[in-house]
C-alpha cells in the first residue's frame, strides 16, 4: 500500500521529512550514550556523528553546540524520569523503591545527569527550569501531606525529598560498594538492596496507618 502523506505534502517531501526525523533521533540516541559514558567535556561530536551514521555538520545543523545537544538529551531524560517516578506522599517508601528501580534499570541515566551536575554548575543554580518545577511540585505534595496528617510536620519537606532521593540512589552512586556487596553481602541480590533502602525510608517516614 502506498505511504500516505499529509495534505499538501508530496511523497518526496514526506520521505525527506521522515529521513530528517530519523537522523535527528539517531543523533539524540548516540549523544545519550556518548554523554553517559564520557561526560560533556569528554564527549566528541565526531563519535556521536559516526554512531548516528551521519556527519558532524549534520549534528551541528540540528544542535548549535555540544552543550546544546547535552541540554536537549538531559531534558528528555529528566522528563522520562519524572513520568516514571511519580511521588505518592502517602507511600514515601514506595517512592524510594520506584526511584531505585528506575536507576537500576537505567544506570546510563544516573551517569548522564551526574555529569551535568559536575560540569554545568550554572544549570544546578537554575530555579526556573522544568526540573525545578518538578521539585516544587513534589514539595507542594509533601506540604499538603503534612497539613492533612500523612507526614510528620516536624520535617522540612526539602529535607524529606533530599534524603529520600539520596537513599534511593545509594547504589547507583556507589558502584564500588555495589561490587563489594556482590561478594560480601549476606544476600547479594538486587532485591535485598532494594528492600534495605525501602526499609530505611519506612523507618524515617512510615506509611500512615
Coordinates of N, CA and C in Angstrom, one line a residue:
X1 N 0.8 -1.2 0.0 CA 0.0 0.0 0.0 C 0.9 1.2 0.0
X2 N 0.6 2.3 -0.8 CA 1.4 3.4 -0.9 C 1.4 4.2 0.4
X3 N 2.5 4.8 0.8 CA 2.6 5.6 2.0 C 1.8 6.8 1.9
X4 N 1.0 7.1 3.0 CA 0.1 8.2 3.0 C 0.9 9.5 3.3
X5 N 0.5 10.6 2.9 CA 1.2 11.9 3.2 C 0.2 12.8 3.7
X6 N 0.7 13.9 4.3 CA -0.1 15.0 4.9 C -0.7 15.8 3.7
X7 N -1.9 16.4 3.9 CA -2.4 17.2 2.8 C -1.4 18.3 2.4
X8 N -1.3 18.4 1.1 CA -0.3 19.4 0.6 C 1.1 19.0 0.6
X9 N 1.4 17.8 1.0 CA 2.8 17.3 1.1 C 3.0 16.2 0.1
X10 N 4.0 16.4 -0.7 CA 4.3 15.4 -1.8 C 5.0 14.2 -1.2
X11 N 4.9 13.1 -1.9 CA 5.6 11.9 -1.3 C 7.1 12.1 -1.1
X12 N 7.7 12.8 -2.0 CA 9.2 13.1 -1.8 C 9.4 13.9 -0.6
X13 N 8.5 14.9 -0.3 CA 8.7 15.7 0.9 C 8.4 14.9 2.2
X14 N 7.5 14.0 2.1 CA 7.2 13.1 3.3 C 8.4 12.2 3.6
X15 N 9.0 11.7 2.5 CA 10.2 10.8 2.7 C 11.3 11.6 3.3
X16 N 11.5 12.8 2.8 CA 12.6 13.7 3.3 C 12.4 14.0 4.7
X17 N 11.1 14.3 5.1 CA 10.8 14.7 6.5 C 11.1 13.5 7.4
X18 N 10.6 12.3 7.0 CA 10.9 11.1 7.8 C 12.3 10.8 8.0
X19 N 13.1 11.0 6.9 CA 14.5 10.8 6.9 C 15.2 11.8 7.9
X20 N 14.8 13.0 7.9 CA 15.3 14.0 8.8 C 15.0 13.7 10.2
X21 N 13.8 13.3 10.5 CA 13.4 12.9 11.8 C 14.2 11.7 12.3
X22 N 14.4 10.8 11.4 CA 15.2 9.6 11.8 C 16.6 9.9 12.1
X23 N 17.2 10.8 11.3 CA 18.6 11.3 11.6 C 18.7 12.0 12.9
X24 N 17.8 12.8 13.2 CA 17.8 13.5 14.5 C 17.6 12.5 15.6
X25 N 16.8 11.6 15.5 CA 16.6 10.6 16.5 C 17.9 9.8 16.8
X26 N 18.6 9.4 15.7 CA 19.8 8.7 15.8 C 20.9 9.5 16.5
X27 N 20.9 10.8 16.2 CA 21.9 11.7 16.8 C 21.6 11.8 18.3
X28 N 20.3 11.9 18.7 CA 20.0 12.0 20.1 C 20.3 10.7 20.9
X29 N 20.0 9.6 20.2 CA 20.3 8.3 20.9 C 21.8 8.1 21.0
X30 N 22.6 8.5 20.0 CA 24.0 8.3 20.1 C 24.6 9.3 21.1
X31 N 24.1 10.5 21.2 CA 24.5 11.5 22.1 C 24.3 11.1 23.6
X32 N 23.1 10.5 23.8 CA 22.8 10.0 25.2 C 23.9 9.0 25.6
X33 N 24.2 8.1 24.7 CA 25.2 7.1 25.1 C 26.6 7.7 25.3
X34 N 26.9 8.6 24.4 CA 28.2 9.3 24.5 C 28.4 10.1 25.8
X35 N 27.4 10.9 26.1 CA 27.4 11.7 27.3 C 27.4 10.9 28.5
X36 N 26.7 9.8 28.6 CA 26.7 9.0 29.8 C 28.0 8.3 30.0
X37 N 28.7 8.0 28.9 CA 30.0 7.4 29.0 C 31.2 8.3 29.3
X38 N 31.1 9.5 28.7 CA 32.3 10.4 28.7 C 32.1 11.7 29.3
X39 N 30.8 12.0 29.7 CA 30.6 13.4 30.2 C 30.5 14.4 29.1
X40 N 30.3 15.6 29.4 CA 30.2 16.7 28.4 C 31.5 17.0 27.8
X41 N 32.5 17.3 28.7 CA 33.8 17.7 28.2 C 34.5 16.6 27.4
X42 N 34.3 15.4 27.8 CA 34.9 14.2 27.2 C 34.2 13.7 26.0
X43 N 33.0 14.1 25.8 CA 32.2 13.6 24.6 C 32.8 14.3 23.4
X44 N 32.7 13.5 22.3 CA 33.2 14.0 21.0 C 32.1 13.9 20.0
X45 N 31.9 15.1 19.3 CA 30.8 15.1 18.3 C 31.1 14.2 17.1
X46 N 32.3 14.0 16.8 CA 32.6 13.1 15.7 C 32.2 11.7 16.0
X47 N 32.4 11.3 17.3 CA 32.0 9.9 17.6 C 30.4 9.8 17.6
X48 N 29.8 10.9 18.1 CA 28.3 10.9 18.0 C 27.8 10.8 16.6
X49 N 28.5 11.6 15.7 CA 28.1 11.5 14.3 C 28.3 10.2 13.7
X50 N 29.4 9.5 14.0 CA 29.7 8.2 13.5 C 28.7 7.2 14.0
X51 N 28.4 7.2 15.3 CA 27.4 6.3 15.8 C 26.0 6.5 15.2
X52 N 25.7 7.8 14.9 CA 24.4 8.1 14.3 C 24.4 7.9 12.8
X53 N 25.5 7.5 12.2 CA 25.6 7.3 10.8 C 25.3 8.6 10.0
X54 N 25.9 9.7 10.5 CA 25.7 11.0 9.8 C 27.0 11.8 9.9
X55 N 27.0 13.1 9.6 CA 28.2 13.9 9.7 C 28.2 14.9 10.8
X56 N 29.3 15.4 11.2 CA 29.4 16.4 12.3 C 28.6 17.6 11.8
X57 N 28.7 18.0 10.6 CA 28.0 19.1 10.1 C 26.5 18.9 10.3
X58 N 26.0 17.7 10.1 CA 24.6 17.4 10.3 C 24.2 17.6 11.7
X59 N 25.1 17.1 12.6 CA 24.8 17.2 14.0 C 24.6 18.7 14.4
X60 N 25.6 19.5 13.9 CA 25.5 21.0 14.2 C 24.4 21.7 13.5
X61 N 23.8 21.1 12.5 CA 22.7 21.7 11.8 C 21.4 21.5 12.7
X62 N 21.4 20.5 13.6 CA 20.3 20.3 14.5 C 20.5 21.0 15.8
X63 N 21.8 21.0 16.3 CA 22.1 21.5 17.6 C 23.3 22.4 17.5
X64 N 23.2 23.6 18.0 CA 24.2 24.6 17.7 C 25.6 24.3 18.3
X65 N 25.6 23.5 19.4 CA 26.8 23.2 20.1 C 26.7 21.9 20.8
X66 N 27.8 21.4 21.3 CA 27.7 20.1 22.1 C 26.9 20.3 23.4
X67 N 27.1 21.5 24.0 CA 26.3 21.8 25.2 C 24.8 21.8 24.9
X68 N 24.4 22.4 23.8 CA 23.0 22.4 23.5 C 22.5 21.0 23.2
X69 N 23.3 20.2 22.6 CA 22.9 18.8 22.4 C 22.7 18.1 23.8
X70 N 23.7 18.3 24.7 CA 23.5 17.7 26.0 C 22.3 18.2 26.7
X71 N 22.0 19.5 26.6 CA 20.8 20.1 27.3 C 19.6 19.4 26.8
X72 N 19.5 19.2 25.5 CA 18.3 18.5 24.9 C 18.2 17.1 25.4
X73 N 19.3 16.4 25.4 CA 19.3 15.0 25.9 C 18.9 14.9 27.4
X74 N 19.5 15.8 28.1 CA 19.2 15.8 29.6 C 17.8 16.2 29.9
X75 N 17.2 17.1 29.1 CA 15.8 17.4 29.3 C 14.9 16.2 29.0
X76 N 15.2 15.5 27.9 CA 14.4 14.3 27.6 C 14.5 13.3 28.7
X77 N 15.7 13.1 29.2 CA 15.9 12.1 30.2 C 15.2 12.5 31.5
X78 N 15.2 13.8 31.8 CA 14.6 14.2 33.0 C 13.1 14.1 32.9
X79 N 12.5 14.3 31.7 CA 11.1 14.1 31.5 C 10.7 12.7 31.7
X80 N 11.6 11.8 31.2 CA 11.3 10.3 31.3 C 11.4 9.9 32.8
X81 N 12.3 10.5 33.6 CA 12.4 10.2 35.0 C 11.2 10.7 35.7
X82 N 10.7 11.9 35.4 CA 9.6 12.4 36.1 C 8.3 11.6 35.9
X83 N 8.2 11.2 34.6 CA 7.0 10.4 34.3 C 7.0 9.0 34.9
X84 N 8.2 8.5 35.1 CA 8.4 7.1 35.6 C 8.4 7.0 37.1
X85 N 8.6 8.2 37.8 CA 8.7 8.2 39.3 C 7.8 9.2 39.9
X86 N 6.5 9.0 39.8 CA 5.6 9.9 40.5 C 5.6 9.7 42.0
X87 N 5.6 10.8 42.7 CA 5.7 10.8 44.2 C 4.3 10.6 44.8
X88 N 4.1 9.6 45.6 CA 2.9 9.5 46.4 C 3.2 9.8 47.9
X89 N 2.8 11.0 48.4 CA 3.2 11.3 49.8 C 2.7 10.4 50.8
X90 N 1.7 9.6 50.5 CA 1.2 8.6 51.5 C 2.0 7.3 51.4
X91 N 3.0 7.2 50.5 CA 3.8 6.0 50.4 C 5.2 6.4 50.0
X92 N 5.9 7.1 50.9 CA 7.3 7.5 50.6 C 8.3 6.3 50.4
X93 N 8.1 5.3 51.2 CA 9.0 4.1 51.0 C 8.8 3.5 49.6
X94 N 7.5 3.5 49.1 CA 7.2 3.0 47.8 C 7.9 3.9 46.7
X95 N 7.9 5.2 47.0 CA 8.5 6.2 46.0 C 10.0 5.9 45.9
X96 N 10.6 5.6 47.1 CA 12.1 5.3 47.1 C 12.3 4.0 46.3
X97 N 11.4 3.1 46.4 CA 11.6 1.8 45.6 C 11.5 2.1 44.1
X98 N 10.5 3.0 43.7 CA 10.4 3.3 42.3 C 11.6 4.0 41.8
X99 N 12.2 4.9 42.5 CA 13.4 5.5 42.1 C 14.6 4.5 42.0
X100 N 14.7 3.6 42.9 CA 15.7 2.6 42.9 C 15.5 1.8 41.6
X101 N 14.3 1.3 41.3 CA 14.1 0.5 40.1 C 14.5 1.2 38.9
X102 N 14.1 2.6 38.8 CA 14.5 3.3 37.6 C 16.0 3.3 37.4
X103 N 16.7 3.7 38.4 CA 18.2 3.8 38.2 C 18.9 2.4 38.1
X104 N 18.3 1.4 38.7 CA 18.8 0.1 38.5 C 18.7 -0.4 37.0
X105 N 17.6 0.0 36.4 CA 17.3 -0.4 35.0 C 18.0 0.6 34.1
X106 N 18.3 1.8 34.5 CA 18.9 2.8 33.7 C 20.1 3.5 34.3
X107 N 21.2 2.7 34.5 CA 22.4 3.3 35.1 C 23.0 4.4 34.2
X108 N 22.7 4.3 32.9 CA 23.2 5.4 32.0 C 22.5 6.7 32.3
X109 N 21.3 6.7 32.8 CA 20.6 7.9 33.2 C 21.2 8.6 34.4
X110 N 21.6 7.8 35.3 CA 22.3 8.3 36.5 C 23.6 9.0 36.1
X111 N 24.4 8.3 35.3 CA 25.6 8.9 34.9 C 25.4 10.2 34.1
X112 N 24.4 10.2 33.2 CA 24.2 11.3 32.4 C 23.9 12.6 33.2
X113 N 23.0 12.4 34.2 CA 22.6 13.6 35.0 C 23.7 14.0 36.0
X114 N 24.5 13.0 36.4 CA 25.6 13.3 37.3 C 26.7 14.1 36.5
X115 N 27.0 13.8 35.3 CA 27.9 14.6 34.5 C 27.5 16.0 34.4
X116 N 26.2 16.2 34.2 CA 25.7 17.6 34.1 C 25.8 18.4 35.3
X117 N 25.6 17.7 36.5 CA 25.8 18.4 37.8 C 27.2 18.8 38.0
X118 N 28.1 17.9 37.6 CA 29.6 18.2 37.8 C 30.1 19.3 36.8
X119 N 29.6 19.3 35.6 CA 30.2 20.1 34.5 C 29.4 21.4 34.2
X120 N 28.2 21.4 34.6 CA 27.3 22.6 34.3 C 26.8 23.2 35.6
X121 N 27.7 23.8 36.3 CA 27.3 24.4 37.6 C 26.1 25.3 37.5
X122 N 26.1 26.1 36.4 CA 25.0 27.1 36.3 C 23.7 26.4 36.1
X123 N 23.7 25.2 35.6 CA 22.4 24.5 35.4 C 21.8 24.1 36.7
X124 N 22.7 23.8 37.7 CA 22.2 23.4 39.0 C 21.6 24.6 39.8
X125 N 22.1 25.8 39.4 CA 21.6 27.0 40.1 C 20.3 27.5 39.4
X126 N 19.9 26.9 38.3 CA 18.7 27.4 37.6 C 17.4 27.1 38.4
X127 N 16.7 28.1 38.7 CA 15.5 28.0 39.6 C 14.2 28.0 38.8
X128 N 14.3 28.1 37.4 CA 13.1 28.3 36.6 C 12.9 27.2 35.6
X129 N 13.8 26.2 35.5 CA 13.7 25.1 34.5 C 12.6 24.1 34.9
X130 N 12.4 23.1 34.0 CA 11.4 22.1 34.2 C 11.7 21.2 35.4
X131 N 13.0 20.9 35.7 CA 13.4 20.1 36.8 C 13.0 20.8 38.1
X132 N 13.3 22.1 38.2 CA 12.9 22.8 39.4 C 11.4 22.9 39.6
X133 N 10.7 23.0 38.5 CA 9.2 23.0 38.6 C 8.7 21.6 39.1
X134 N 9.4 20.5 38.7 CA 9.0 19.2 39.2 C 9.3 19.1 40.7
X135 N 10.5 19.6 41.1 CA 10.8 19.6 42.5 C 9.8 20.4 43.3
X136 N 9.5 21.6 42.8 CA 8.5 22.4 43.5 C 7.2 21.7 43.7
X137 N 6.8 21.0 42.6 CA 5.5 20.2 42.7 C 5.6 19.1 43.8
X138 N 6.7 18.4 43.9 CA 6.8 17.4 44.9 C 6.8 18.0 46.3
X139 N 7.5 19.1 46.5 CA 7.5 19.8 47.8 C 6.1 20.2 48.2
X140 N 5.3 20.7 47.2 CA 3.9 21.0 47.5 C 3.1 19.8 47.9
X141 N 3.3 18.6 47.3 CA 2.7 17.4 47.7 C 3.0 17.0 49.2
X142 N 4.3 17.2 49.5 CA 4.7 16.9 50.9 C 4.1 17.8 51.9
X143 N 4.0 19.1 51.5 CA 3.4 20.1 52.5 C 1.9 19.7 52.7
X144 N 1.3 19.4 51.6 CA -0.2 19.0 51.7 C -0.3 17.8 52.6
X145 N 0.6 16.8 52.4 CA 0.6 15.6 53.2 C 0.7 16.0 54.7
X146 N 1.6 16.9 55.0 CA 1.8 17.4 56.4 C 0.5 18.0 57.0
X147 N -0.1 18.8 56.1 CA -1.3 19.5 56.6 C -2.5 18.6 56.9
X148 N -2.6 17.4 56.2 CA -3.7 16.5 56.5 C -3.3 15.3 57.3
X149 N -2.0 15.4 57.9 CA -1.6 14.4 58.8 C -1.0 13.1 58.3
X150 N -0.6 13.1 57.0 CA 0.0 11.9 56.4 C 1.5 11.9 56.7
X151 N 2.1 13.0 57.0 CA 3.5 13.2 57.2 C 3.8 14.0 58.4
X152 N 4.8 13.6 59.2 CA 5.2 14.4 60.4 C 5.6 15.8 60.0
X153 N 4.9 16.8 60.6 CA 5.2 18.2 60.2 C 6.5 18.7 60.8
X154 N 7.1 17.9 61.6 CA 8.4 18.4 62.2 C 9.5 18.4 61.1
X155 N 9.3 17.6 60.0 CA 10.3 17.6 58.9 C 10.1 18.8 58.0
X156 N 11.2 19.3 57.5 CA 11.1 20.3 56.4 C 11.0 19.5 55.1
X157 N 10.0 19.8 54.3 CA 9.8 19.0 53.1 C 11.0 18.9 52.2
X158 N 11.8 19.9 52.2 CA 13.0 19.9 51.3 C 14.0 18.8 51.9
X159 N 14.1 18.6 53.2 CA 14.9 17.6 53.8 C 14.4 16.2 53.5
X160 N 13.0 16.1 53.5 CA 12.4 14.8 53.2 C 12.8 14.4 51.8
X161 N 12.6 15.3 50.8 CA 12.8 15.0 49.4 C 14.3 14.7 49.2
X162 N 15.2 15.5 49.8 CA 16.6 15.3 49.6 C 17.1 13.9 50.2
X163 N 16.6 13.6 51.3 CA 17.0 12.3 52.0 C 16.5 11.1 51.2
X164 N 15.2 11.2 50.8 CA 14.7 10.0 50.1 C 15.4 9.8 48.8
X165 N 15.7 10.9 48.0 CA 16.4 10.8 46.8 C 17.8 10.2 47.0
X166 N 18.5 10.7 48.0 CA 19.8 10.2 48.2 C 19.8 8.8 48.6
X167 N 18.9 8.4 49.5 CA 18.8 6.9 49.9 C 18.5 6.1 48.6
X168 N 17.6 6.5 47.8 CA 17.1 5.7 46.7 C 18.3 5.6 45.7
X169 N 19.2 6.5 45.6 CA 20.2 6.5 44.6 C 21.6 6.0 45.2
X170 N 21.5 5.5 46.4 CA 22.7 5.0 47.1 C 23.5 4.1 46.3
X171 N 22.9 3.0 45.7 CA 23.6 2.0 45.0 C 24.0 2.5 43.6
X172 N 23.2 3.4 43.0 CA 23.6 3.9 41.7 C 24.8 4.8 41.8
X173 N 24.9 5.5 43.0 CA 26.0 6.4 43.2 C 27.3 5.8 43.8
X174 N 27.2 4.6 44.2 CA 28.4 3.9 44.8 C 28.6 2.5 44.2
X175 N 29.0 2.5 42.9 CA 29.2 1.2 42.3 C 30.3 0.4 42.9
X176 N 31.2 1.0 43.6 CA 32.3 0.2 44.2 C 31.8 -0.6 45.4
X177 N 30.8 0.0 46.1 CA 30.2 -0.7 47.2 C 29.2 -1.8 46.7
X178 N 28.6 -1.4 45.6 CA 27.7 -2.4 45.0 C 28.5 -3.6 44.5
X179 N 29.7 -3.4 44.0 CA 30.5 -4.5 43.6 C 31.0 -5.3 44.8
X180 N 31.3 -4.7 45.9 CA 31.6 -5.4 47.2 C 30.4 -6.2 47.7
X181 N 29.2 -5.6 47.6 CA 28.0 -6.3 48.0 C 27.8 -7.6 47.3
X182 N 28.2 -7.6 46.0 CA 28.0 -8.8 45.2 C 28.8 -10.0 45.8
X183 N 29.9 -9.7 46.5 CA 30.8 -10.8 47.0 C 30.6 -11.0 48.5
X184 N 30.2 -9.9 49.2 CA 30.3 -9.9 50.7 C 29.0 -9.7 51.4
X185 N 28.0 -9.3 50.7 CA 26.7 -9.2 51.4 C 26.1 -10.5 51.8
X186 N 25.4 -10.6 52.9 CA 24.7 -11.8 53.3 C 23.8 -12.3 52.2
X187 N 23.1 -11.4 51.6 CA 22.2 -11.7 50.5 C 22.7 -10.7 49.4
X188 N 23.4 -11.2 48.4 CA 23.9 -10.3 47.3 C 22.9 -9.8 46.3
X189 N 21.7 -10.2 46.4 CA 20.7 -9.9 45.3 C 20.3 -8.5 45.3
X190 N 19.9 -8.0 44.1 CA 19.4 -6.6 44.0 C 18.1 -6.5 44.7
X191 N 17.4 -7.5 44.9 CA 16.2 -7.5 45.7 C 16.5 -7.1 47.2
X192 N 17.5 -7.6 47.7 CA 17.9 -7.3 49.1 C 18.4 -5.9 49.2
X193 N 19.1 -5.4 48.2 CA 19.5 -3.9 48.2 C 18.3 -3.0 48.2
X194 N 17.3 -3.4 47.4 CA 16.1 -2.6 47.3 C 15.3 -2.6 48.6
X195 N 15.2 -3.8 49.2 CA 14.5 -3.9 50.4 C 15.1 -3.1 51.5
X196 N 16.4 -3.1 51.6 CA 17.1 -2.4 52.6 C 16.8 -0.9 52.5
X197 N 16.9 -0.3 51.4 CA 16.6 1.1 51.3 C 15.2 1.5 51.5
X198 N 14.3 0.6 51.0 CA 12.8 0.9 51.3 C 12.6 0.8 52.8
X199 N 13.2 -0.1 53.5 CA 13.0 -0.2 54.9 C 13.6 1.0 55.6
X200 N 14.7 1.5 55.2 CA 15.3 2.7 55.8 C 14.4 3.9 55.6
X201 N 13.8 4.1 54.5 CA 12.8 5.2 54.3 C 11.6 5.0 55.1
X202 N 11.1 3.7 55.2 CA 10.0 3.4 56.0 C 10.2 3.8 57.5
X203 N 11.4 3.5 58.0 CA 11.6 3.9 59.4 C 11.7 5.4 59.6
X204 N 12.2 6.1 58.6 CA 12.2 7.6 58.7 C 10.9 8.2 58.5
X205 N 10.2 7.7 57.5 CA 8.9 8.3 57.0 C 7.8 7.2 56.9
X206 N 7.4 6.6 58.0 CA 6.5 5.5 57.9 C 5.2 5.8 57.2
X207 N 4.6 4.8 56.5 CA 3.4 4.9 55.8 C 2.3 5.2 56.9
X208 N 1.3 6.1 56.6 CA 0.3 6.3 57.6 C -0.6 5.1 57.8
X209 N -1.1 4.9 59.0 CA -2.0 3.8 59.3 C -3.3 3.9 58.5

